[in-house]
mmCIF file of C-alpha atoms in Angstrom:
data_model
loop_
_atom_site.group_PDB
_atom_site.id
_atom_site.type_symbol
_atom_site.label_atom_id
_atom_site.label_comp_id
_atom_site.label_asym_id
_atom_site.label_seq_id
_atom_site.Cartn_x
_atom_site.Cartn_y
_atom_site.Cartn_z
ATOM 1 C CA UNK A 1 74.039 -56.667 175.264
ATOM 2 C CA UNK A 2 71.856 -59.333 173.928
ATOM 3 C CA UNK A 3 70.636 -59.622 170.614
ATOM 4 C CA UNK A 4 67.550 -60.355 168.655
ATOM 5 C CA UNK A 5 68.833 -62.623 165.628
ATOM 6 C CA UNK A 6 69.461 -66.164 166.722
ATOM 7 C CA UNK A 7 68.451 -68.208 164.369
ATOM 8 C CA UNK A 8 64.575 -69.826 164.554
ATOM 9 C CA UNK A 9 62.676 -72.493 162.844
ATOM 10 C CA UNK A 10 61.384 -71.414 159.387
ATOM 11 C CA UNK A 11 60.521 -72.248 156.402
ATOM 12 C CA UNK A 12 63.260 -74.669 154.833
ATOM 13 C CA UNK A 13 65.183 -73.559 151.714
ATOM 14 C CA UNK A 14 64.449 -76.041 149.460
ATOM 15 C CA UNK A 15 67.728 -76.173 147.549
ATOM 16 C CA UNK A 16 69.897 -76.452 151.014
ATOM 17 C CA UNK A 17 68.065 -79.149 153.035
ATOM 18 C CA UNK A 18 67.325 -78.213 156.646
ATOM 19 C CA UNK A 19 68.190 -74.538 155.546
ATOM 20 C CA UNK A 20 66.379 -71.380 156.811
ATOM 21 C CA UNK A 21 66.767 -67.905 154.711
ATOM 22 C CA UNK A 22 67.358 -66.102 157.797
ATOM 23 C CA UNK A 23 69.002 -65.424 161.114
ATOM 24 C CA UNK A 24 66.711 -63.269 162.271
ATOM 25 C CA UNK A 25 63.393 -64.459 164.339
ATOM 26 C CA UNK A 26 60.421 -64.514 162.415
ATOM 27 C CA UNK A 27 59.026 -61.974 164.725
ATOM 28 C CA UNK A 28 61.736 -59.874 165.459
ATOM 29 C CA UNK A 29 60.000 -56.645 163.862
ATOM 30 C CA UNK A 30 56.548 -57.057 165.109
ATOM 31 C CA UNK A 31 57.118 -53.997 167.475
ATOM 32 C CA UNK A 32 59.012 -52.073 164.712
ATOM 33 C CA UNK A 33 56.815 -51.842 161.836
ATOM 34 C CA UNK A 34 53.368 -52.658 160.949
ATOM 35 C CA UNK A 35 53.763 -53.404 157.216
ATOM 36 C CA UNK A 36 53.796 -57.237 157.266
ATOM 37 C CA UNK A 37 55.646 -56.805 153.417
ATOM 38 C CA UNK A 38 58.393 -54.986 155.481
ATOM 39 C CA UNK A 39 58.601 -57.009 158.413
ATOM 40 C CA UNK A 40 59.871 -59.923 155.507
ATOM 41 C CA UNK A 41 62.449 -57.762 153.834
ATOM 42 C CA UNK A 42 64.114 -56.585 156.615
ATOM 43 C CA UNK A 43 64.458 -60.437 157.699
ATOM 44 C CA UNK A 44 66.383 -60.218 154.884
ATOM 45 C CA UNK A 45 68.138 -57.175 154.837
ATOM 46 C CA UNK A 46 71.530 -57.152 155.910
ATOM 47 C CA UNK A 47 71.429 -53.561 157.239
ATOM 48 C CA UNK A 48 68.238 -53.927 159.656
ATOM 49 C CA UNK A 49 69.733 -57.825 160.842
ATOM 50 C CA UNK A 50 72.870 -55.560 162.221
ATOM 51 C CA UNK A 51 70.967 -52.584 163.230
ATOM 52 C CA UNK A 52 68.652 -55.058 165.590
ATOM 53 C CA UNK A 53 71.709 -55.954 167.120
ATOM 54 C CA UNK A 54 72.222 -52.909 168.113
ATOM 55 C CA UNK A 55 69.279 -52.326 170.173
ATOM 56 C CA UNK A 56 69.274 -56.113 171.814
ATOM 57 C CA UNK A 57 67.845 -54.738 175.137
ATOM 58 C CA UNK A 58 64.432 -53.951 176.287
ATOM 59 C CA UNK A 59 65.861 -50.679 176.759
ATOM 60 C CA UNK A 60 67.116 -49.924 173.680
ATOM 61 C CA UNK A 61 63.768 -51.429 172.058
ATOM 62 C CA UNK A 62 61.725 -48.544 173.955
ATOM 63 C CA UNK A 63 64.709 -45.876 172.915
ATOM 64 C CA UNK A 64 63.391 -47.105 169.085
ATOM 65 C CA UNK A 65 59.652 -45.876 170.039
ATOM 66 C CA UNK A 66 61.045 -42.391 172.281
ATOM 67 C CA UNK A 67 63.378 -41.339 169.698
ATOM 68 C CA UNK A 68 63.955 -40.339 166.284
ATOM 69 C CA UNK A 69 66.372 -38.569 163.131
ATOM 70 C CA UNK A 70 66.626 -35.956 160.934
ATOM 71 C CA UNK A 71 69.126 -35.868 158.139
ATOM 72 C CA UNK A 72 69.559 -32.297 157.513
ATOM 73 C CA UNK A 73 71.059 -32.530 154.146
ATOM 74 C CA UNK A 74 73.059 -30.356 151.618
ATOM 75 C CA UNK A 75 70.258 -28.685 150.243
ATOM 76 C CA UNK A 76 69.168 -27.280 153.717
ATOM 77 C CA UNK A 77 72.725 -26.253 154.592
ATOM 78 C CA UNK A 78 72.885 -24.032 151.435
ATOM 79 C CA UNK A 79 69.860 -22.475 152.062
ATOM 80 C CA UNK A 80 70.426 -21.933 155.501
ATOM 81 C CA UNK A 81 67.350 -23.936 156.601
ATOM 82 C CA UNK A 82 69.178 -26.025 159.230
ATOM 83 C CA UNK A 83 68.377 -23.233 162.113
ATOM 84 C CA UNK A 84 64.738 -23.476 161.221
ATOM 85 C CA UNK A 85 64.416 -26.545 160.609
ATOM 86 C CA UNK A 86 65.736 -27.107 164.586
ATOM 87 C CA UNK A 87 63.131 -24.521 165.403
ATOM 88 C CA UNK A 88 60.400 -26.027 164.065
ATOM 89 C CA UNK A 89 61.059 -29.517 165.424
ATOM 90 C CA UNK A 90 61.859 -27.758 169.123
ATOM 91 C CA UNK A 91 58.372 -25.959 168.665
ATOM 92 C CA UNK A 92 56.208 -29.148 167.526
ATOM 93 C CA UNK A 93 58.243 -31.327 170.047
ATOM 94 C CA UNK A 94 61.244 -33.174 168.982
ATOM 95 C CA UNK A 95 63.960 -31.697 170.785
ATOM 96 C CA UNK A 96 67.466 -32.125 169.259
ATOM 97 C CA UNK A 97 70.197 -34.206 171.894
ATOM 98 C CA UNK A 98 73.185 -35.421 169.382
ATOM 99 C CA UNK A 99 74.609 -34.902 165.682
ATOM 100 C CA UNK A 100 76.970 -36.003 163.561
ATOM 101 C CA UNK A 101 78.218 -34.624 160.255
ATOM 102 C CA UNK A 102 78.896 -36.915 157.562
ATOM 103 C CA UNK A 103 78.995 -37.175 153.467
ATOM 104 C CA UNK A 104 76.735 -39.232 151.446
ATOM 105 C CA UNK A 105 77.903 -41.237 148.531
ATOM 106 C CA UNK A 106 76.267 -43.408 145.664
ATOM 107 C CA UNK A 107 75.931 -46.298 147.807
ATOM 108 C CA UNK A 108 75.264 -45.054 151.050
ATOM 109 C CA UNK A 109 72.271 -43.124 149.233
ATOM 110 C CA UNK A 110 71.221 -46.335 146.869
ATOM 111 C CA UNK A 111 71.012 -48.168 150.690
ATOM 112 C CA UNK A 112 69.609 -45.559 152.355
ATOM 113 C CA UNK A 113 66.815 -45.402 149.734
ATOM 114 C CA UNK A 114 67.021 -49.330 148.332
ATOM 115 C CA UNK A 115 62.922 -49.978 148.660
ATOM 116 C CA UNK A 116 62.256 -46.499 147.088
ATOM 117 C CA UNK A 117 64.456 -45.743 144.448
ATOM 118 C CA UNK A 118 62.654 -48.444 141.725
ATOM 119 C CA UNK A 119 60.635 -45.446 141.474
ATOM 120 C CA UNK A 120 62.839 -42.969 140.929
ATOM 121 C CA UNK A 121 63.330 -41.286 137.961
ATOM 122 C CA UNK A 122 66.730 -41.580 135.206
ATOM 123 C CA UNK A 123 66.884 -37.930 135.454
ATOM 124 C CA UNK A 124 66.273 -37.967 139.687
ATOM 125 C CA UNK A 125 68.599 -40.870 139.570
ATOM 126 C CA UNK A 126 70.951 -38.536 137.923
ATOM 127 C CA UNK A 127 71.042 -35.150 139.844
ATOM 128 C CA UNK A 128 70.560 -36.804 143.232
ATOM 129 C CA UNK A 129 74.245 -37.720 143.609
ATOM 130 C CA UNK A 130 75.389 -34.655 142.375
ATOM 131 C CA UNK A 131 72.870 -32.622 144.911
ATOM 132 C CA UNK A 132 73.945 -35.220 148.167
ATOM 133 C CA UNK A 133 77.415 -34.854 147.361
ATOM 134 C CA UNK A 134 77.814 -31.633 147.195
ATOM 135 C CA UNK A 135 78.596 -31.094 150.916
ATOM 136 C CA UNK A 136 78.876 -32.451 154.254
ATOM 137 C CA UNK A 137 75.056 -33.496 155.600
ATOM 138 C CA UNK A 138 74.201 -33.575 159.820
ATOM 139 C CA UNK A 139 72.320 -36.272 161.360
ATOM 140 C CA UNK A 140 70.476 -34.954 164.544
ATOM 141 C CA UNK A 141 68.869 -37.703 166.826
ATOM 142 C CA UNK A 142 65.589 -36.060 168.505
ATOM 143 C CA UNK A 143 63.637 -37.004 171.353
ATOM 144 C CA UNK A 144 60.052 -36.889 171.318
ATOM 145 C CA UNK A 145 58.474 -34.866 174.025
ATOM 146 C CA UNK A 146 55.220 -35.232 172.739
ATOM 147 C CA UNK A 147 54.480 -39.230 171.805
ATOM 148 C CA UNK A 148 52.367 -40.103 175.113
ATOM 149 C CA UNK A 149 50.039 -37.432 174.061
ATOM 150 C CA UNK A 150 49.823 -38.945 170.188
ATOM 151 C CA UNK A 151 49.973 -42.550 170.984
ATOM 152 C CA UNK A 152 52.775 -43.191 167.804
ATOM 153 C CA UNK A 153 56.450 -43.867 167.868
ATOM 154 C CA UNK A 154 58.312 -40.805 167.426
ATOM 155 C CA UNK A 155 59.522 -41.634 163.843
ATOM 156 C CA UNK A 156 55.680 -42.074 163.021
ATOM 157 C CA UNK A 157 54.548 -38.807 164.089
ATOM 158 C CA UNK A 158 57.399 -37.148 162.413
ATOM 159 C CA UNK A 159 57.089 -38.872 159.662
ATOM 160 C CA UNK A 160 52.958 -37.773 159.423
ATOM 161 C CA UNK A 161 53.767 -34.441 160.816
ATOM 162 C CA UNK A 162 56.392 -33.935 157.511
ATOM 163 C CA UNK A 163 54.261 -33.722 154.363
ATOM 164 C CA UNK A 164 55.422 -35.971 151.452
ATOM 165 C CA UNK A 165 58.366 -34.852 149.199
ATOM 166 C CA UNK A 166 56.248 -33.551 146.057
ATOM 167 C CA UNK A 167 55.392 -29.978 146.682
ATOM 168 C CA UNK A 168 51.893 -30.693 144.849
ATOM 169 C CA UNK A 169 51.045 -32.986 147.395
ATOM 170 C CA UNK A 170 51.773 -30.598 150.043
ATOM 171 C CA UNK A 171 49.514 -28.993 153.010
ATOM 172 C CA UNK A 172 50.042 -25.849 154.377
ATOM 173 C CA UNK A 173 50.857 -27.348 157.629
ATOM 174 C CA UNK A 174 53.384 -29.818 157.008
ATOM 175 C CA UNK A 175 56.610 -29.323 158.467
ATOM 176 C CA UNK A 176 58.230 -29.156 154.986
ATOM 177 C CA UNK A 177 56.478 -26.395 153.834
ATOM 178 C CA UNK A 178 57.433 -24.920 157.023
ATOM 179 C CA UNK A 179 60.872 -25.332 156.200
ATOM 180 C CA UNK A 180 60.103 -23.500 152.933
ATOM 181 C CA UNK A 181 60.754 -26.828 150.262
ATOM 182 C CA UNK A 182 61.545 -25.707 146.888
ATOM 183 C CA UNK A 183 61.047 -28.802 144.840
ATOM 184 C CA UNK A 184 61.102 -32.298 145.236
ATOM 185 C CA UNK A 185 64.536 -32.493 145.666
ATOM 186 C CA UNK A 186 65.076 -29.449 147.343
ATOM 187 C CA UNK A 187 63.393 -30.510 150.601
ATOM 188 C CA UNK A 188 65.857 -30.616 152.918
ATOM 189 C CA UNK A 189 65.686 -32.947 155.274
ATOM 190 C CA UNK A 190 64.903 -36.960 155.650
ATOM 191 C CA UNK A 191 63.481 -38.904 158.387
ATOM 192 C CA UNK A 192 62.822 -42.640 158.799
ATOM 193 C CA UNK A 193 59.175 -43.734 158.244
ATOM 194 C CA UNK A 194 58.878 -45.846 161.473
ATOM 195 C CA UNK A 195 60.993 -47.961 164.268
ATOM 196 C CA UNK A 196 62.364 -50.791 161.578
ATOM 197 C CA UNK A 197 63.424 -47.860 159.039
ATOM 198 C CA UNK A 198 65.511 -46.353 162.434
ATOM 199 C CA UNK A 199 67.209 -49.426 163.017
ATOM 200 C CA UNK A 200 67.901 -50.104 159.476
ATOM 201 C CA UNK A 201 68.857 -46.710 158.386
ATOM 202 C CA UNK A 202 70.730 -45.741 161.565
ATOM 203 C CA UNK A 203 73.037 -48.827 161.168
ATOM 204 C CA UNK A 204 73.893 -47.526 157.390
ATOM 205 C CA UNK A 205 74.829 -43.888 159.414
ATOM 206 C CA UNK A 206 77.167 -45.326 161.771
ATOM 207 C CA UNK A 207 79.061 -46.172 158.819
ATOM 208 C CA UNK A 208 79.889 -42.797 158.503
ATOM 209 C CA UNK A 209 79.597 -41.781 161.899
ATOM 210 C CA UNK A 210 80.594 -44.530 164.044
ATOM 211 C CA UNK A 211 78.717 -46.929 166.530
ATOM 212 C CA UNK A 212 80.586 -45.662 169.519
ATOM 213 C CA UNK A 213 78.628 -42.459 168.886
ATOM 214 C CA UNK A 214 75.180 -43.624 168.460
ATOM 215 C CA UNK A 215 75.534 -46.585 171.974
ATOM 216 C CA UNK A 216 76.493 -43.477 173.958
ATOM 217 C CA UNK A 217 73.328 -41.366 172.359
ATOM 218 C CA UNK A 218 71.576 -43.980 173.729
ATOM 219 C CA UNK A 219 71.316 -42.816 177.252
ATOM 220 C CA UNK A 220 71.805 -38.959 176.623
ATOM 221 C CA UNK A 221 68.734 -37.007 177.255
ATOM 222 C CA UNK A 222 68.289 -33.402 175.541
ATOM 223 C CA UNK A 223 70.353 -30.570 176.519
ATOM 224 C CA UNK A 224 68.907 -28.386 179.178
ATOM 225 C CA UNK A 225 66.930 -24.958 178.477
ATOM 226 C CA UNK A 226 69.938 -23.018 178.547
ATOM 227 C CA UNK A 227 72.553 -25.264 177.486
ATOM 228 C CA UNK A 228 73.913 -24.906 174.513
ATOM 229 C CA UNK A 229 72.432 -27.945 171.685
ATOM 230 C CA UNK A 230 75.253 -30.001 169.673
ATOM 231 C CA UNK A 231 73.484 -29.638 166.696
ATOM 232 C CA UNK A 232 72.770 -25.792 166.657
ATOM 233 C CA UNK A 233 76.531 -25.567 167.213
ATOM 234 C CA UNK A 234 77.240 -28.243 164.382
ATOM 235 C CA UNK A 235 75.098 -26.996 161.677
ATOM 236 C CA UNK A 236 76.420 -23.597 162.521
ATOM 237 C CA UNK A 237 79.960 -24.902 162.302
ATOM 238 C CA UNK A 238 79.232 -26.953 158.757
ATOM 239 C CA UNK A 239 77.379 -23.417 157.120
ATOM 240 C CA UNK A 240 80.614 -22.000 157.133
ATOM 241 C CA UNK A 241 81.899 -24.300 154.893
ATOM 242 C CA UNK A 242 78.921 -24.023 152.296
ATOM 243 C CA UNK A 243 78.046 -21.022 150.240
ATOM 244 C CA UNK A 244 74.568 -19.521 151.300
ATOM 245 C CA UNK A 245 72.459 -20.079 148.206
ATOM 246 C CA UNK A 246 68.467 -18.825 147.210
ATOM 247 C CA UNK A 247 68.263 -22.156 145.370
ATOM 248 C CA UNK A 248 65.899 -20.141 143.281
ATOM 249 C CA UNK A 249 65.667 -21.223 139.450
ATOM 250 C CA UNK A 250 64.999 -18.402 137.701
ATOM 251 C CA UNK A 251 68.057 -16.101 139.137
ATOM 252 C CA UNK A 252 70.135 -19.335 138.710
ATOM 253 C CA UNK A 253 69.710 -18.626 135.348
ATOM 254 C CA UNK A 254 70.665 -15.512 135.176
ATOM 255 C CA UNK A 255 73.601 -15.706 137.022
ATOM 256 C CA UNK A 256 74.838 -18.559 134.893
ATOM 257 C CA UNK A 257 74.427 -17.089 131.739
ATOM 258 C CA UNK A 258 77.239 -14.613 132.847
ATOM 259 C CA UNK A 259 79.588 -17.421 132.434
ATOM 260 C CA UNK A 260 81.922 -18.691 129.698
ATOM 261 C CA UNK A 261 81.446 -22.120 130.286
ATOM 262 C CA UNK A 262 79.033 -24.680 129.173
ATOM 263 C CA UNK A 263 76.997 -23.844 131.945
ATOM 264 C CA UNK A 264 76.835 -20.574 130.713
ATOM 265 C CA UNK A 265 75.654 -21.180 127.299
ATOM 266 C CA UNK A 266 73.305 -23.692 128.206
ATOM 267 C CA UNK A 267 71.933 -20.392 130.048
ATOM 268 C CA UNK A 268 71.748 -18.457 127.811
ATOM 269 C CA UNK A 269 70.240 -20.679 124.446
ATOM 270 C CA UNK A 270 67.949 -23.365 126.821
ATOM 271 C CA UNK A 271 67.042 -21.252 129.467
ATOM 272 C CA UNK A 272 63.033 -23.840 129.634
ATOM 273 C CA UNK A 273 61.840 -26.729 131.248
ATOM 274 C CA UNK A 274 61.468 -28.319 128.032
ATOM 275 C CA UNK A 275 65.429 -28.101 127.304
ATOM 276 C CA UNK A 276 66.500 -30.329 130.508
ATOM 277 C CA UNK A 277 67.437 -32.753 128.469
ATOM 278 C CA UNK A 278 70.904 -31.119 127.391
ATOM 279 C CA UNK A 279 70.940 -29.638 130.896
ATOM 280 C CA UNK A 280 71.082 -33.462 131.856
ATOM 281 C CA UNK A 281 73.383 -34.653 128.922
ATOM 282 C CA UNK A 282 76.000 -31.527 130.175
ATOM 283 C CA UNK A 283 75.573 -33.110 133.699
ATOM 284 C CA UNK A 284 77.180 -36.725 132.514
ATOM 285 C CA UNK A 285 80.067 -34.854 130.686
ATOM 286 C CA UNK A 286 80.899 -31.892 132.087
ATOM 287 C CA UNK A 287 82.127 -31.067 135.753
ATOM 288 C CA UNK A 288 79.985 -28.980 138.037
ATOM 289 C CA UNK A 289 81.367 -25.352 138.386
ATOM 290 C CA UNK A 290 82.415 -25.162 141.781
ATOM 291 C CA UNK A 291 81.207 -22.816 144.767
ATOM 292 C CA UNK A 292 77.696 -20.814 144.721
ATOM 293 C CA UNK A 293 77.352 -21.976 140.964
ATOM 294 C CA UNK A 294 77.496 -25.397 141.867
ATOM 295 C CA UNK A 295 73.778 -24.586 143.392
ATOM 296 C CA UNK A 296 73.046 -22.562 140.532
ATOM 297 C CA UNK A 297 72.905 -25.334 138.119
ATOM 298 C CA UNK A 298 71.483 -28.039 140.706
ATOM 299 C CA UNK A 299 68.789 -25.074 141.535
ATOM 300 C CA UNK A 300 68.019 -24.940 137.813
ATOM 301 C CA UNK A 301 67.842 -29.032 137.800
ATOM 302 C CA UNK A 302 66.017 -30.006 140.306
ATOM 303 C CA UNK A 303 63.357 -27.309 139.201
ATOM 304 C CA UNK A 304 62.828 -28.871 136.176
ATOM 305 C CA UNK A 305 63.384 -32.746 136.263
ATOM 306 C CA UNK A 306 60.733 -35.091 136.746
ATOM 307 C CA UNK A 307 61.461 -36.739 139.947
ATOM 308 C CA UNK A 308 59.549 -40.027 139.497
ATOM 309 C CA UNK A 309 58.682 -43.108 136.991
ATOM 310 C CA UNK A 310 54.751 -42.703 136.510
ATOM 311 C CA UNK A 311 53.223 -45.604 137.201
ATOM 312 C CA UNK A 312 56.154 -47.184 139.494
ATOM 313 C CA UNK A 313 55.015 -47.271 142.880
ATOM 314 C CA UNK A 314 57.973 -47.985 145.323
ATOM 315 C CA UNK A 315 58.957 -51.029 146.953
ATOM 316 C CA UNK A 316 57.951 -50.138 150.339
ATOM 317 C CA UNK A 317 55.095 -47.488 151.109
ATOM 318 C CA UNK A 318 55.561 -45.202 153.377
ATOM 319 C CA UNK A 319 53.209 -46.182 156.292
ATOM 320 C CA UNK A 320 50.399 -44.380 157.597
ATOM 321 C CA UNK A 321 49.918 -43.016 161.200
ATOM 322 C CA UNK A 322 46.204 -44.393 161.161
ATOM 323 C CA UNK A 323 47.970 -48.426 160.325
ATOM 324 C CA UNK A 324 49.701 -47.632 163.682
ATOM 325 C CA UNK A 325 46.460 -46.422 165.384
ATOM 326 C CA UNK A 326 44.490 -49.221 164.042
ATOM 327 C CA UNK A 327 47.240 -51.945 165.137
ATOM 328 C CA UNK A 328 47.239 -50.411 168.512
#
C-alpha cells in the first residue's frame, strides 16, 4: 500500500535549521476537507498523519468519498434507538455493511472530540464520561447509495442530513429528531463531519477495534436484500446487555426518590433544574447506582446541565454542505 506522508519542502522551523513541522505533504487533505484551518491541523495531528496511511491508494481515497460511520452510542442502546436509527439511515440511503462494538474512555473521547471540546461545558465535561462509559457503543460503517445524486461525500450529506446536537436548533426533518433526541447529550449517535474527520477519527476506532477489521471493510459491499446485516445482529446482541431505559427526566425522578441512597435524597429535596449543582457535586463523590438507575440519574443530568461555554466557539466548525458545493 503506498502512503501519503513522505516528507515535503515546507516552511523551515526556525529553532531546528533545515527542519519542517511535518511529515505529511502540504496538500495531502485537499480532497478531504475544505476548511483550509483544518487542512493545517491535521498536518499536525498525529491521529489523521496515521489514518492517511491507511487509505494510501487511489482506491481507498474514493472509499473516503463512498463511505461513511455512525457511532451508535450508549445512550441509543438504552433507549433502544439502535433499530431505528438503522432504519432511518437504510430509508434515506446509507446502508449499513460492518460494525464493531467497542467502549469509550476519557481519552479516546477527549481525541475523538479534541477540536470541539474547548467549548464544552465543566458540567458537559463532567457527565459525558459517565454517560459514554456506561456501556459498550457500535460503530457501523455505511455506504452511501445516494451521493451521485447529491454531489457530497457521504460523511457530508450525513453530516447535513443529521441536525446539530442542541435540540433548539433542531428541524423537524433532521435525522436526529427522527431518532427521537432527548437532549443534547442524549442524541445518540455521532458521525464524522467530512472525509479528513473519517480518516482521523476512524484511526482513533481501530484502537479499539482493530485495523485488520476496518482494511477488510474496505472492499465489502452491503449485505444483500435478504441477508442478514452485521450490525442489526450486533446491536441486537449488545441490547441484551443494557437495561431498556425511557431516559425521561421527570419519571427518573420519581423512581429515584424511592431510594435510600444519595441519589435518592437528592430526589426527593432538589428535584429542579436550578439544584444541578449538588446533582453535579454527588456525581464527583459518589458512585453511580448501577443498572436502570444508572440512566435514571444520567437522564435527570443531562436534562438539566448546560452543555456548552457561551461565547466559546469550537476549534473546528463543523463544515457546511454548501462550502463543498461551492468548492466543487
Amino acid at each position: 500500500m503506498t502512503t501519503t506522508t513522505t516528507a515535503a519542502p515546507a516552511p523551515a522551523d526556525p529553532h531546528v535549521p533545515g527542519a519542517t513541522r511535518s511529515a505529511v505533504l502540504p496538500r495531502a487533505f485537499d480532497s478531504l476537507t475544505v476548511d483550509p484551518h483544518k487542512r493545517d491541523l491535521y498536518r499536525l495531528d498525529t491521529y489523521a498523519r496515521e489514518g492517511l496511511e491507511l487509505f494510501g491508494s487511489p482506491s481507498e481515497r474514493a472509499w473516503l468519498h463512498a463511505n461513511t460511520f455512525v457511532v451508535l452510542k450508549p445512550d441509543a442502546l438504552a433507549g433502544r434507538r439502535g433499530p431505528r436509527v438503522l432504519d432511518i439511515l437504510e430509508e434515506e440511503g446509507w446502508k449499513p455493511f460492518a460494525a464493531r462494538a467497542f467502549a469509550f474512555d476519557p481519552v479516546l473521547t477527549r481525541e475523538i472530540w479534541r477540536y470541539q471540546f474547548n467549548a464544552a461545558s465543566r458540567q458537559r465535561i463532567a457527565v459525558v464520561d459517565h454517560l459514554l462509559g456506561s456501556g459498550p457503543s457500535a460503530l457501523v460503517l455505511l455506504r452511501d447509495t445516494r451521493r451521485a445524486g447529491s454531489g457530497l461525500p457521504a460523511s457530508v450529506r450525513l453530516t447535513a442530513a443529521k441536525g446539530a446536537a442542541d435540540p433548539s436548533s433542531a428541524h423537524g426533518r433532521d435525522l436526529r429528531t427522527r431518532f427521537g433526541r432527548v437532549n443534547g447529550l442524549f442524541n445518540f449517535v455521532h458521525t464524522p463531519d467530512e472525509p479528513a474527520d473519517l480518516v482521523r477519527e476512524l484511526r482513533l476506532f481501530t484502537y479499539r477495534t482493530g485495523t485488520a477489521w476496518l482494511r477488510a471493510a474496505l472492499t465489502q459491499s452491503p449485505p444483500a436484500e435478504g441477508q442478514p446485516c452485521p450490525a442489526r445482529s450486533l446491536v441486537a446482541e449488545l441490547e441484551q446487555d443494557v437495561p431498556s431505559h425511557d431516559l425521561a427526566a421527570e419519571p427518573s425522578l420519581d423512581r429515584l426518590a424511592g431510594r435510600t441512597d444519595r441519589w435518592g435524597a437528592l430526589a426527593r429535596e432538589h428535584r429542579s433544574r436550578d439544584a444541578v449543582r449538588h446533582w453535579l457535586t454527588a456525581l464527583g463523590e459518589t458512585e453511580l447506582p448501577p443498572g436502570a438507575a444508572r440512566w435514571d440519574v444520567l437522564s435527570v443530568l443531562t436534562e438539566w446541565i448546560d452543555c456548552n461555554e457561551p461565547g466559546v466557539a469550537p476549534l473546528l466548525a463543523t463544515v457546511a454542505a454548501a462550502d463543498w458545493r461551492n468548492e466543487e
